[in-house]
Coordinates of N, CA and C in Angstrom, one line a residue:
M1 N 22.5 -14.9 -0.1 CA 21.4 -14.1 -0.2 C 20.7 -15.3 -1.1
D2 N 20.9 -16.2 -1.1 CA 19.7 -17.3 -1.7 C 18.4 -17.0 -1.5
A3 N 17.3 -17.0 -2.3 CA 16.0 -17.1 -2.2 C 15.7 -18.2 -1.0
N4 N 15.0 -18.3 -0.2 CA 14.3 -19.5 0.3 C 12.4 -19.0 0.4
Q5 N 12.1 -19.6 -0.9 CA 10.5 -19.2 -1.2 C 9.9 -20.0 -0.1
Q6 N 10.1 -20.8 0.9 CA 9.2 -21.2 2.0 C 8.9 -19.9 2.8
S7 N 9.6 -18.6 2.5 CA 9.1 -17.6 3.5 C 8.8 -16.3 2.3
R8 N 7.8 -15.7 2.5 CA 7.8 -14.7 1.4 C 8.2 -13.5 1.8
A9 N 8.3 -13.3 3.2 CA 8.5 -12.2 3.5 C 10.6 -12.3 3.5
N10 N 11.0 -11.1 3.2 CA 12.5 -11.3 3.0 C 13.0 -12.5 2.7
P11 N 12.8 -12.9 1.5 CA 13.0 -14.1 0.9 C 14.6 -14.4 0.3
F12 N 15.3 -13.4 0.4 CA 16.4 -13.2 0.0 C 17.5 -12.9 1.5
G13 N 17.0 -13.4 2.3 CA 17.6 -12.9 3.7 C 18.4 -11.8 4.1
M14 N 17.9 -10.8 3.6 CA 18.7 -9.3 3.5 C 18.7 -9.0 5.3
D15 N 19.8 -8.2 5.4 CA 20.1 -7.6 7.2 C 19.0 -6.9 7.3
E16 N 18.6 -7.9 8.5 CA 17.3 -7.4 9.2 C 17.6 -6.3 10.6
E17 N 18.6 -6.1 10.6 CA 19.1 -5.3 11.5 C 20.0 -4.1 11.0
C18 N 19.7 -3.7 9.7 CA 20.4 -2.7 9.0 C 20.9 -1.4 10.2
R19 N 21.8 -0.7 10.0 CA 22.1 0.5 10.8 C 22.5 1.5 10.0
N20 N 22.2 1.2 8.6 CA 22.9 2.2 7.8 C 22.3 3.6 7.6
C21 N 21.1 4.2 8.6 CA 20.6 5.2 8.6 C 20.0 5.3 10.0
P22 N 20.9 5.9 10.9 CA 20.7 6.2 12.3 C 19.5 6.9 12.6
A23 N 19.0 7.9 11.9 CA 17.9 8.4 12.6 C 16.8 7.6 12.0
L24 N 16.5 6.8 11.1 CA 15.7 6.0 10.7 C 15.4 4.5 11.8
C25 N 16.9 4.0 12.1 CA 16.8 3.3 13.3 C 16.1 3.5 14.4
E26 N 16.2 5.0 14.7 CA 15.6 5.0 16.1 C 13.9 5.3 16.1
T27 N 13.2 5.5 14.8 CA 11.7 5.7 14.4 C 11.2 4.5 14.1
R28 N 12.0 3.5 13.6 CA 11.2 2.1 12.5 C 11.0 1.0 14.0
T29 N 9.7 0.5 13.6 CA 9.7 -0.8 14.5 C 10.6 -1.8 13.9
Q30 N 10.8 -2.0 12.7 CA 11.6 -3.0 12.1 C 11.7 -2.7 10.7
V31 N 13.1 -3.3 10.1 CA 13.4 -3.0 8.9 C 12.0 -4.0 8.1
V32 N 12.1 -3.8 6.8 CA 10.8 -4.2 6.1 C 11.7 -4.2 4.6
H33 N 12.0 -5.4 4.5 CA 12.7 -5.6 3.0 C 11.4 -6.6 2.1
G34 N 11.7 -6.7 1.3 CA 10.7 -7.1 0.3 C 10.1 -8.1 0.4
Y35 N 9.1 -8.4 -0.5 CA 8.2 -9.5 0.1 C 7.1 -10.1 -1.0
G36 N 7.3 -11.3 -1.3 CA 6.3 -11.9 -2.4 C 6.9 -13.0 -3.1
D37 N 6.8 -13.2 -4.3 CA 7.3 -14.4 -5.2 C 8.3 -13.7 -6.0
V38 N 9.4 -14.9 -5.4 CA 10.8 -14.5 -6.0 C 11.0 -14.7 -7.7
D39 N 9.9 -15.4 -8.3 CA 10.1 -15.7 -9.6 C 9.1 -14.7 -10.6
A40 N 9.0 -13.8 -9.7 CA 7.8 -13.1 -10.4 C 7.9 -12.2 -11.7
D41 N 7.1 -11.8 -12.3 CA 7.2 -11.1 -13.3 C 6.8 -9.4 -13.2
F42 N 6.5 -9.2 -12.2 CA 5.6 -7.6 -11.6 C 6.5 -7.6 -10.7
L43 N 6.9 -6.5 -10.4 CA 7.9 -5.9 -9.0 C 7.2 -4.4 -8.9
F44 N 6.8 -4.7 -7.8 CA 6.0 -3.1 -7.4 C 7.0 -2.4 -6.3
V45 N 7.2 -1.2 -6.5 CA 8.3 -0.4 -5.9 C 7.7 0.9 -5.2
G46 N 7.5 1.0 -4.0 CA 6.9 2.2 -3.2 C 7.9 2.9 -2.6
E47 N 7.8 4.2 -2.0 CA 8.7 5.1 -1.8 C 9.3 4.4 -0.2
R48 N 8.7 4.2 0.8 CA 8.4 3.6 2.4 C 7.7 3.1 2.6
P49 N 7.9 2.1 3.6 CA 6.8 1.3 4.3 C 5.6 2.3 4.9
T50 N 4.6 1.9 4.7 CA 3.3 2.2 5.5 C 3.3 1.9 6.9
A51 N 2.7 2.6 7.6 CA 2.6 2.2 9.2 C 2.3 1.0 9.2
T52 N 1.4 0.5 9.2 CA 1.0 -1.1 9.0 C 2.4 -2.0 8.6
A53 N 2.9 -1.7 7.5 CA 4.2 -2.3 7.2 C 5.0 -2.5 7.9
D54 N 5.4 -1.0 8.8 CA 6.3 -0.7 9.5 C 6.1 -2.1 11.0
E55 N 4.8 -2.1 11.4 CA 4.2 -3.2 12.1 C 4.6 -4.7 12.0
V56 N 4.2 -4.7 11.0 CA 4.2 -6.6 10.4 C 5.4 -6.9 9.7
G57 N 5.9 -6.0 9.0 CA 7.0 -6.2 8.0 C 6.9 -6.7 6.4
V58 N 5.6 -6.5 6.1 CA 5.0 -6.7 4.5 C 5.1 -5.1 3.9
P59 N 5.5 -5.0 2.8 CA 5.5 -3.8 2.3 C 3.9 -3.4 1.9
F60 N 3.4 -2.4 1.8 CA 2.5 -1.8 1.4 C 1.2 -2.4 2.5
A61 N 1.2 -3.3 3.2 CA 0.4 -3.8 4.3 C -0.5 -2.8 4.8
A62 N -1.9 -3.0 5.0 CA -2.5 -1.8 5.6 C -3.8 -2.4 6.5
S63 N -3.7 -1.6 7.2 CA -4.9 -1.9 8.0 C -6.6 -2.0 7.5
D64 N -7.2 -2.9 8.0 CA -8.7 -3.0 7.4 C -9.3 -2.0 7.6
V65 N -9.4 -1.1 8.6 CA -9.8 0.0 9.0 C -9.9 1.2 8.1
D66 N -11.6 1.1 7.6 CA -12.0 2.2 6.7 C -11.8 3.7 6.8
D67 N -11.9 4.0 8.2 CA -12.1 5.4 8.7 C -10.9 6.0 9.2
Q68 N -9.5 6.0 8.3 CA -8.5 6.2 9.1 C -8.1 7.7 9.2
S69 N -7.3 8.2 9.9 CA -7.2 9.2 9.9 C -6.0 10.2 8.7
A70 N -6.2 11.4 8.5 CA -5.0 11.9 7.6 C -3.4 11.4 8.0
S71 N -3.2 11.4 9.1 CA -1.9 10.8 9.3 C -1.8 9.4 9.0
D72 N -2.7 8.8 8.9 CA -2.5 7.0 8.2 C -2.9 7.0 6.8
R73 N -2.8 8.0 6.0 CA -2.8 8.1 4.5 C -2.1 6.9 4.0
D74 N -0.8 6.5 4.4 CA 0.3 5.8 3.8 C -0.8 4.2 3.7
D75 N -1.5 4.1 4.7 CA -2.2 2.8 4.6 C -3.2 2.7 4.1
E76 N -4.0 3.6 3.6 CA -4.8 3.6 2.5 C -4.4 3.5 1.0
A77 N -3.2 4.0 0.7 CA -2.2 3.2 -0.8 C -2.8 1.8 -0.5
G78 N -1.9 1.0 0.8 CA -1.7 -0.2 0.7 C -3.0 -0.7 0.4
T79 N -4.0 -0.7 1.1 CA -5.5 -1.0 0.9 C -5.6 -0.9 -0.5
T80 N -5.6 -0.2 -1.0 CA -6.1 0.2 -2.5 C -5.1 -0.6 -3.2
L81 N -3.7 -1.0 -2.8 CA -2.8 -1.7 -3.8 C -3.7 -2.9 -3.9
R82 N -3.2 -3.3 -2.7 CA -3.9 -4.8 -2.6 C -5.3 -5.1 -3.2
R83 N -6.0 -4.3 -3.2 CA -7.3 -4.5 -3.9 C -7.2 -4.6 -5.5
L84 N -6.2 -3.5 -5.9 CA -6.3 -3.7 -7.3 C -5.4 -5.1 -7.4
L85 N -4.4 -5.5 -6.8 CA -3.9 -6.9 -7.1 C -4.7 -7.7 -6.9
E86 N -5.8 -7.8 -6.3 CA -7.1 -9.0 -5.9 C -7.6 -8.9 -7.3
R87 N -8.2 -7.7 -7.7 CA -8.8 -7.6 -8.8 C -7.9 -8.3 -10.3
L88 N -6.8 -8.0 -10.4 CA -6.2 -9.0 -11.2 C -5.5 -10.3 -11.2
G89 N -6.0 -10.8 -9.9 CA -5.8 -12.0 -9.8 C -4.4 -12.6 -9.2
L90 N -3.5 -11.5 -9.0 CA -2.5 -11.7 -8.4 C -2.0 -12.0 -6.8
C91 N -3.4 -11.6 -6.2 CA -3.1 -11.6 -4.5 C -4.6 -12.3 -4.1
D92 N -4.5 -13.3 -3.3 CA -5.6 -14.4 -2.8 C -6.3 -13.3 -1.8
A93 N -7.4 -12.7 -2.1 CA -8.3 -11.9 -1.4 C -8.9 -12.6 0.0
T94 N -8.6 -14.3 0.1 CA -8.9 -14.6 1.7 C -7.7 -14.6 2.6
S95 N -6.4 -14.4 2.0 CA -5.2 -14.4 2.8 C -5.2 -13.0 3.3
P96 N -4.4 -13.3 4.9 CA -4.5 -12.1 5.7 C -3.4 -11.0 5.3
A97 N -3.8 -9.8 5.9 CA -2.7 -8.4 5.4 C -1.5 -8.8 5.9
D98 N -1.2 -9.5 7.1 CA 0.2 -9.6 7.4 C 0.7 -10.7 6.8
A99 N -0.2 -11.5 5.7 CA 0.9 -12.7 5.1 C 0.2 -12.8 4.2
P100 N 0.0 -11.9 3.1 CA -0.7 -12.2 1.9 C 0.0 -13.0 0.9
V101 N -0.8 -13.9 0.2 CA -0.5 -14.6 -0.5 C -0.6 -14.2 -1.9
L102 N 0.5 -13.7 -2.3 CA 0.8 -13.2 -4.0 C 1.4 -14.1 -4.9
E103 N 1.1 -14.1 -6.2 CA 1.3 -14.9 -7.5 C 1.9 -13.9 -8.4
N104 N 3.2 -14.1 -8.8 CA 3.8 -13.5 -9.8 C 4.3 -12.2 -9.4
V105 N 4.1 -11.9 -8.5 CA 4.0 -10.4 -7.8 C 5.2 -10.3 -6.7
Y106 N 6.3 -9.5 -6.4 CA 6.8 -9.2 -5.4 C 6.8 -7.4 -5.1
L107 N 6.7 -7.3 -4.0 CA 6.7 -6.2 -3.2 C 7.8 -5.4 -3.0
T108 N 8.1 -4.1 -2.9 CA 9.5 -3.6 -2.3 C 9.3 -2.2 -2.1
N109 N 10.2 -1.6 -1.3 CA 10.2 0.0 -1.5 C 11.6 0.5 -1.6
L110 N 11.7 1.7 -2.1 CA 13.1 2.7 -2.0 C 13.6 2.3 -0.8
T111 N 13.2 2.9 0.5 CA 13.4 2.7 1.7 C 12.9 1.5 2.4
R112 N 13.7 1.2 3.4 CA 13.4 -0.2 4.3 C 12.8 0.1 5.8
C113 N 13.1 1.1 6.2 CA 12.6 1.9 7.5 C 11.6 3.2 7.3
R114 N 11.0 3.3 8.5 CA 10.0 4.1 8.6 C 10.2 5.4 9.4
D115 N 9.9 6.5 9.1 CA 9.9 7.9 9.8 C 8.3 8.4 9.8
P116 N 7.7 8.1 10.8 CA 6.2 8.1 10.6 C 6.0 9.9 10.3
D117 N 7.1 10.9 10.9 CA 6.5 12.5 10.5 C 7.3 13.0 9.2
R118 N 7.8 12.2 8.2 CA 8.7 12.6 6.8 C 8.9 11.7 6.3
R119 N 9.2 12.4 5.2 CA 9.7 11.3 3.8 C 11.1 11.2 4.0
P120 N 11.5 9.8 3.3 CA 12.9 9.5 3.4 C 13.7 10.8 2.7
T121 N 14.9 11.0 3.3 CA 15.9 11.8 2.3 C 16.5 11.1 1.2
D122 N 17.2 11.8 0.2 CA 18.2 11.4 -0.8 C 18.9 10.5 -0.2
E123 N 19.4 11.0 0.9 CA 20.7 10.1 1.5 C 20.3 8.8 1.9
E124 N 19.1 8.7 2.5 CA 18.7 7.7 2.9 C 18.1 6.6 1.7
I125 N 17.5 7.1 0.6 CA 17.3 6.2 -0.7 C 18.6 5.7 -1.0
V126 N 19.6 6.6 -1.2 CA 20.9 5.9 -1.4 C 21.3 4.9 -0.9
N127 N 21.2 4.9 0.7 CA 21.5 3.9 1.5 C 21.1 2.3 1.3
C128 N 19.8 2.6 0.8 CA 18.8 1.5 0.5 C 19.4 0.8 -1.1
D129 N 19.8 1.5 -1.6 CA 20.0 1.0 -3.2 C 20.4 -0.3 -3.3
P130 N 21.3 -0.7 -2.4 CA 22.4 -2.1 -2.9 C 20.9 -3.0 -2.4
Y131 N 20.0 -2.8 -1.6 CA 18.8 -3.8 -1.5 C 17.9 -3.6 -2.6
L132 N 17.7 -2.5 -3.1 CA 16.8 -2.4 -4.0 C 17.4 -3.5 -5.6
N133 N 18.5 -2.9 -5.4 CA 19.3 -3.6 -6.8 C 19.5 -4.7 -6.9
A134 N 19.7 -5.3 -5.5 CA 19.7 -6.5 -5.6 C 18.5 -7.5 -5.6
E135 N 17.6 -7.0 -5.4 CA 16.1 -7.7 -5.6 C 15.8 -7.3 -7.0
I136 N 15.9 -6.4 -7.8 CA 15.6 -6.4 -8.9 C 16.7 -7.4 -10.1
R137 N 17.6 -7.4 -9.4 CA 18.7 -8.0 -10.1 C 18.3 -9.9 -9.9
M138 N 18.2 -10.2 -8.8 CA 17.7 -11.6 -8.5 C 16.6 -11.8 -8.9
I139 N 15.2 -11.3 -8.7 CA 14.1 -11.4 -9.0 C 14.0 -11.2 -11.0
N140 N 14.6 -10.4 -11.6 CA 14.5 -10.1 -13.1 C 13.4 -10.1 -13.4
P141 N 12.6 -8.9 -13.2 CA 11.3 -8.8 -13.6 C 10.9 -8.5 -15.0
E142 N 10.0 -8.7 -15.4 CA 9.6 -8.3 -16.9 C 9.1 -6.8 -16.8
I143 N 8.3 -6.7 -15.7 CA 7.7 -5.2 -15.5 C 8.1 -4.5 -14.2
L144 N 8.3 -3.2 -14.3 CA 8.6 -2.4 -13.2 C 7.5 -1.7 -12.8
V145 N 6.8 -1.6 -11.6 CA 5.9 -0.5 -11.3 C 6.3 0.1 -10.2
P146 N 6.9 1.5 -10.7 CA 7.0 2.7 -9.5 C 5.5 3.3 -8.9
V147 N 5.5 3.1 -7.5 CA 4.1 3.7 -7.2 C 4.7 4.8 -6.7
G148 N 4.1 6.1 -7.6 CA 4.2 7.2 -6.7 C 5.4 7.9 -7.4
E149 N 5.2 9.6 -7.6 CA 6.4 10.2 -8.1 C 7.8 9.9 -7.7
R150 N 8.0 9.6 -6.2 CA 9.6 9.5 -6.3 C 10.0 8.1 -6.6
A151 N 9.1 7.3 -6.8 CA 9.7 6.1 -7.0 C 9.9 5.9 -8.5
L152 N 8.9 6.7 -9.3 CA 9.4 6.9 -10.6 C 10.7 7.2 -11.1
R153 N 10.5 8.6 -10.2 CA 11.8 9.4 -10.6 C 13.3 8.3 -10.4
E154 N 13.2 7.6 -9.2 CA 14.4 7.2 -8.7 C 14.3 5.9 -10.0
L155 N 13.4 5.4 -10.2 CA 13.7 4.1 -11.2 C 13.8 4.2 -12.4
G156 N 13.4 5.5 -13.0 CA 13.5 5.9 -14.2 C 15.0 6.3 -14.6
V157 N 15.3 6.9 -13.6 CA 16.6 7.7 -13.9 C 17.7 6.3 -13.9
E158 N 17.4 5.4 -13.0 CA 18.4 4.1 -12.8 C 18.0 2.9 -13.9
Y159 N 17.1 3.0 -14.6 CA 16.6 1.7 -15.2 C 16.3 2.0 -16.7
T160 N 16.2 3.4 -17.0 CA 16.0 3.6 -18.3 C 16.6 4.5 -19.0
T161 N 16.6 4.8 -20.2 CA 17.2 5.9 -20.7 C 16.2 7.2 -21.0
T162 N 15.3 7.2 -20.5 CA 14.4 8.6 -20.5 C 15.3 9.7 -19.7
L163 N 14.9 10.7 -20.1 CA 15.6 11.8 -19.4 C 14.6 11.9 -18.0
A164 N 15.2 12.1 -17.1 CA 14.3 12.4 -15.9 C 13.4 13.6 -16.1
E165 N 13.8 14.5 -16.7 CA 12.9 15.7 -16.8 C 11.7 15.2 -17.5
D166 N 11.9 13.8 -18.6 CA 10.5 13.7 -19.2 C 9.6 12.7 -18.6
L167 N 10.2 12.4 -17.1 CA 9.3 11.5 -16.3 C 8.5 12.0 -15.4
A168 N 7.0 12.0 -15.5 CA 6.5 12.6 -14.5 C 4.7 12.1 -14.4
L169 N 4.4 11.9 -13.1 CA 3.2 11.7 -12.9 C 2.2 13.0 -12.6
P170 N 0.9 13.0 -13.1 CA 0.1 12.0 -14.2 C 0.4 11.7 -15.1
A171 N 1.4 12.4 -16.2 CA 1.2 12.2 -17.3 C 1.8 10.9 -17.8
D172 N 2.6 10.1 -17.5 CA 3.0 8.9 -17.2 C 2.2 7.6 -16.6
H173 N 1.1 8.2 -15.8 CA 0.2 6.8 -15.3 C -0.6 6.0 -16.4
A174 N 0.0 4.5 -15.7 CA -0.7 3.7 -16.5 C -0.1 3.7 -18.2
E175 N 1.2 4.1 -18.8 CA 1.8 4.5 -19.8 C 2.9 3.2 -19.5
R176 N 3.2 2.7 -20.8 CA 4.3 1.6 -20.7 C 5.5 2.3 -21.2
I177 N 6.8 2.2 -20.3 CA 7.9 3.3 -20.8 C 8.9 1.9 -20.7
R178 N 9.5 1.8 -22.0 CA 10.7 0.9 -22.4 C 11.8 1.2 -21.3
G179 N 12.2 0.1 -20.6 CA 13.8 0.1 -19.8 C 14.5 -0.7 -20.4
R180 N 15.6 -0.8 -19.6 CA 16.8 -1.6 -20.3 C 16.3 -3.4 -20.0
G181 N 15.3 -3.8 -21.1 CA 15.3 -5.4 -20.9 C 13.9 -5.3 -20.5
F182 N 13.2 -4.4 -19.8 CA 11.9 -4.6 -19.5 C 11.2 -3.3 -19.8
E183 N 9.8 -3.1 -18.9 CA 9.1 -1.8 -19.1 C 8.6 -1.3 -17.9
L184 N 8.5 -0.1 -17.5 CA 7.9 0.6 -16.2 C 6.6 0.7 -16.8
V185 N 5.8 0.5 -16.0 CA 4.2 1.0 -15.9 C 4.1 1.6 -14.7
P186 N 4.1 3.1 -14.6 CA 4.1 3.7 -13.4 C 2.7 3.9 -13.1
M187 N 2.5 4.1 -11.5 CA 1.1 4.3 -11.1 C 1.2 5.8 -10.2
I188 N 0.5 6.2 -10.1 CA -0.2 7.3 -9.3 C -0.1 6.7 -8.1
D189 N 0.2 7.2 -6.8 CA 0.1 6.9 -5.3 C -1.6 6.6 -5.4
P190 N -1.6 5.5 -5.2 CA -2.9 4.8 -5.2 C -4.1 5.8 -4.2
R191 N -3.6 6.5 -3.4 CA -4.6 7.1 -2.5 C -5.3 8.5 -3.3
E192 N -4.0 8.5 -4.0 CA -4.5 10.0 -5.1 C -5.3 9.9 -6.0
Q193 N -5.2 8.2 -6.7 CA -6.0 8.3 -7.8 C -7.3 8.7 -8.0
S194 N -8.1 9.2 -8.8 CA -9.2 9.2 -9.0 C -9.9 7.6 -9.7
D195 N -10.9 7.2 -9.6 CA -11.8 6.1 -10.0 C -11.5 5.7 -11.6
A196 N -11.2 7.2 -12.5 CA -11.1 7.2 -13.7 C -9.5 6.5 -14.1
Q197 N -8.6 7.2 -13.0 CA -7.2 6.8 -12.9 C -7.0 5.3 -12.7
T198 N -7.8 5.0 -11.5 CA -7.7 3.2 -11.1 C -8.0 2.4 -12.4
Q199 N -9.2 2.9 -12.8 CA -9.8 2.3 -13.8 C -8.7 2.1 -15.2
R200 N -8.2 3.3 -15.6 CA -7.3 3.4 -16.5 C -5.8 2.3 -16.6
W201 N -5.6 2.2 -15.2 CA -4.3 1.5 -15.0 C -4.5 0.0 -14.9
L202 N -5.7 -0.1 -14.4 CA -6.3 -2.0 -14.4 C -6.5 -2.4 -15.7
E203 N -7.0 -1.5 -16.6 CA -7.0 -2.0 -17.9 C -5.8 -2.3 -18.7
E204 N -5.0 -1.1 -18.5 CA -3.6 -1.4 -19.4 C -3.0 -2.4 -18.6
F205 N -3.2 -2.5 -17.4 CA -2.1 -3.8 -17.0 C -2.9 -5.6 -17.5
V206 N -4.2 -5.3 -17.7 CA -5.1 -6.5 -18.0 C -4.7 -6.4 -19.6
D207 N -4.6 -5.5 -20.1 CA -3.9 -5.8 -21.6 C -2.6 -6.2 -21.7
L208 N -1.5 -5.5 -20.8 CA -0.4 -6.0 -20.6 C -0.2 -7.5 -20.3
M209 N -0.9 -7.9 -19.5 CA -0.7 -9.5 -18.7 C -0.7 -10.4 -19.9
A210 N -2.0 -9.8 -20.7 CA -2.5 -10.6 -22.1 C -1.6 -10.5 -23.2
S211 N -0.6 -9.8 -22.9 CA 0.2 -9.7 -24.4 C 1.6 -10.7 -24.1
D212 N 2.3 -10.4 -25.0 CA 3.9 -11.5 -25.0 C 4.6 -10.5 -24.3
Y213 N 4.5 -10.1 -23.3 CA 5.4 -9.3 -22.5 C 6.9 -10.3 -21.8
R214 N 6.5 -11.7 -21.9 CA 7.9 -12.3 -21.4 C 8.7 -12.8 -22.8
Q215 N 8.3 -11.9 -23.7 CA 9.3 -12.3 -25.0 C 10.8 -12.3 -24.9
T216 N 11.2 -11.2 -23.5 CA 12.5 -10.8 -23.3 C 13.1 -11.7 -22.0
K217 N 12.1 -12.8 -21.3 CA 12.6 -13.4 -19.9 C 14.1 -14.0 -20.3
G218 N 15.0 -13.7 -19.3 CA 16.0 -14.5 -19.4 C 16.8 -14.4 -20.5
Q219 N 16.6 -13.1 -21.1 CA 17.7 -12.9 -22.5 C 18.2 -11.5 -22.2
R220 N 17.9 -10.7 -21.3 CA 18.5 -9.4 -20.6 C 20.3 -9.5 -20.2
D221 N 20.8 -8.4 -20.6 CA 22.1 -8.3 -20.2 C 22.2 -7.0 -19.2
R222 N 22.2 -7.5 -17.7 CA 22.1 -6.5 -16.7 C 23.6 -5.8 -16.6

């Protein structure tokens, strides 16, 4: 599972024919593993692939169509996240949606396959844990960004000492939560953010990027 940074899609060569979740195998277009910079300081984790991600194989990928139906609201989150990354200088705004050029960022999800009609079950998330844990271990990020309530709950339980009942959105949106060797900066699902919440998260992240967040890089005990 050595990284091949010549390809930002699935750079760790994870199983593209995974059959761990029989129900999702029937509904997915493809397995959507992580995408991005394998030396990233910032690792974003969503709940499941968007509809467009299921088509193109890039987490958080979204259609350029602005007037999407309610059934495509997952893609609105992808569009908004990409715009946030562009504003932070972490994504090349001229790069295509199906091959974004990311710098210092890695994108992934709790689950790698999509059912268009439902959220993933707890069992399906557990089935994908080895993929996510491997990505986090090999990338060794400084900052984990749980995108949405489900990602915050799963990452918070696994990677912080904070009690699960003390982790919740919107209360923890844009807050810095101490993890085991790194910090979590949770984000409300972008499609549900108000303009004020988006601005708050951006301002917090800009401050974080300007701080000495790398002080523990390479020194943590996994």
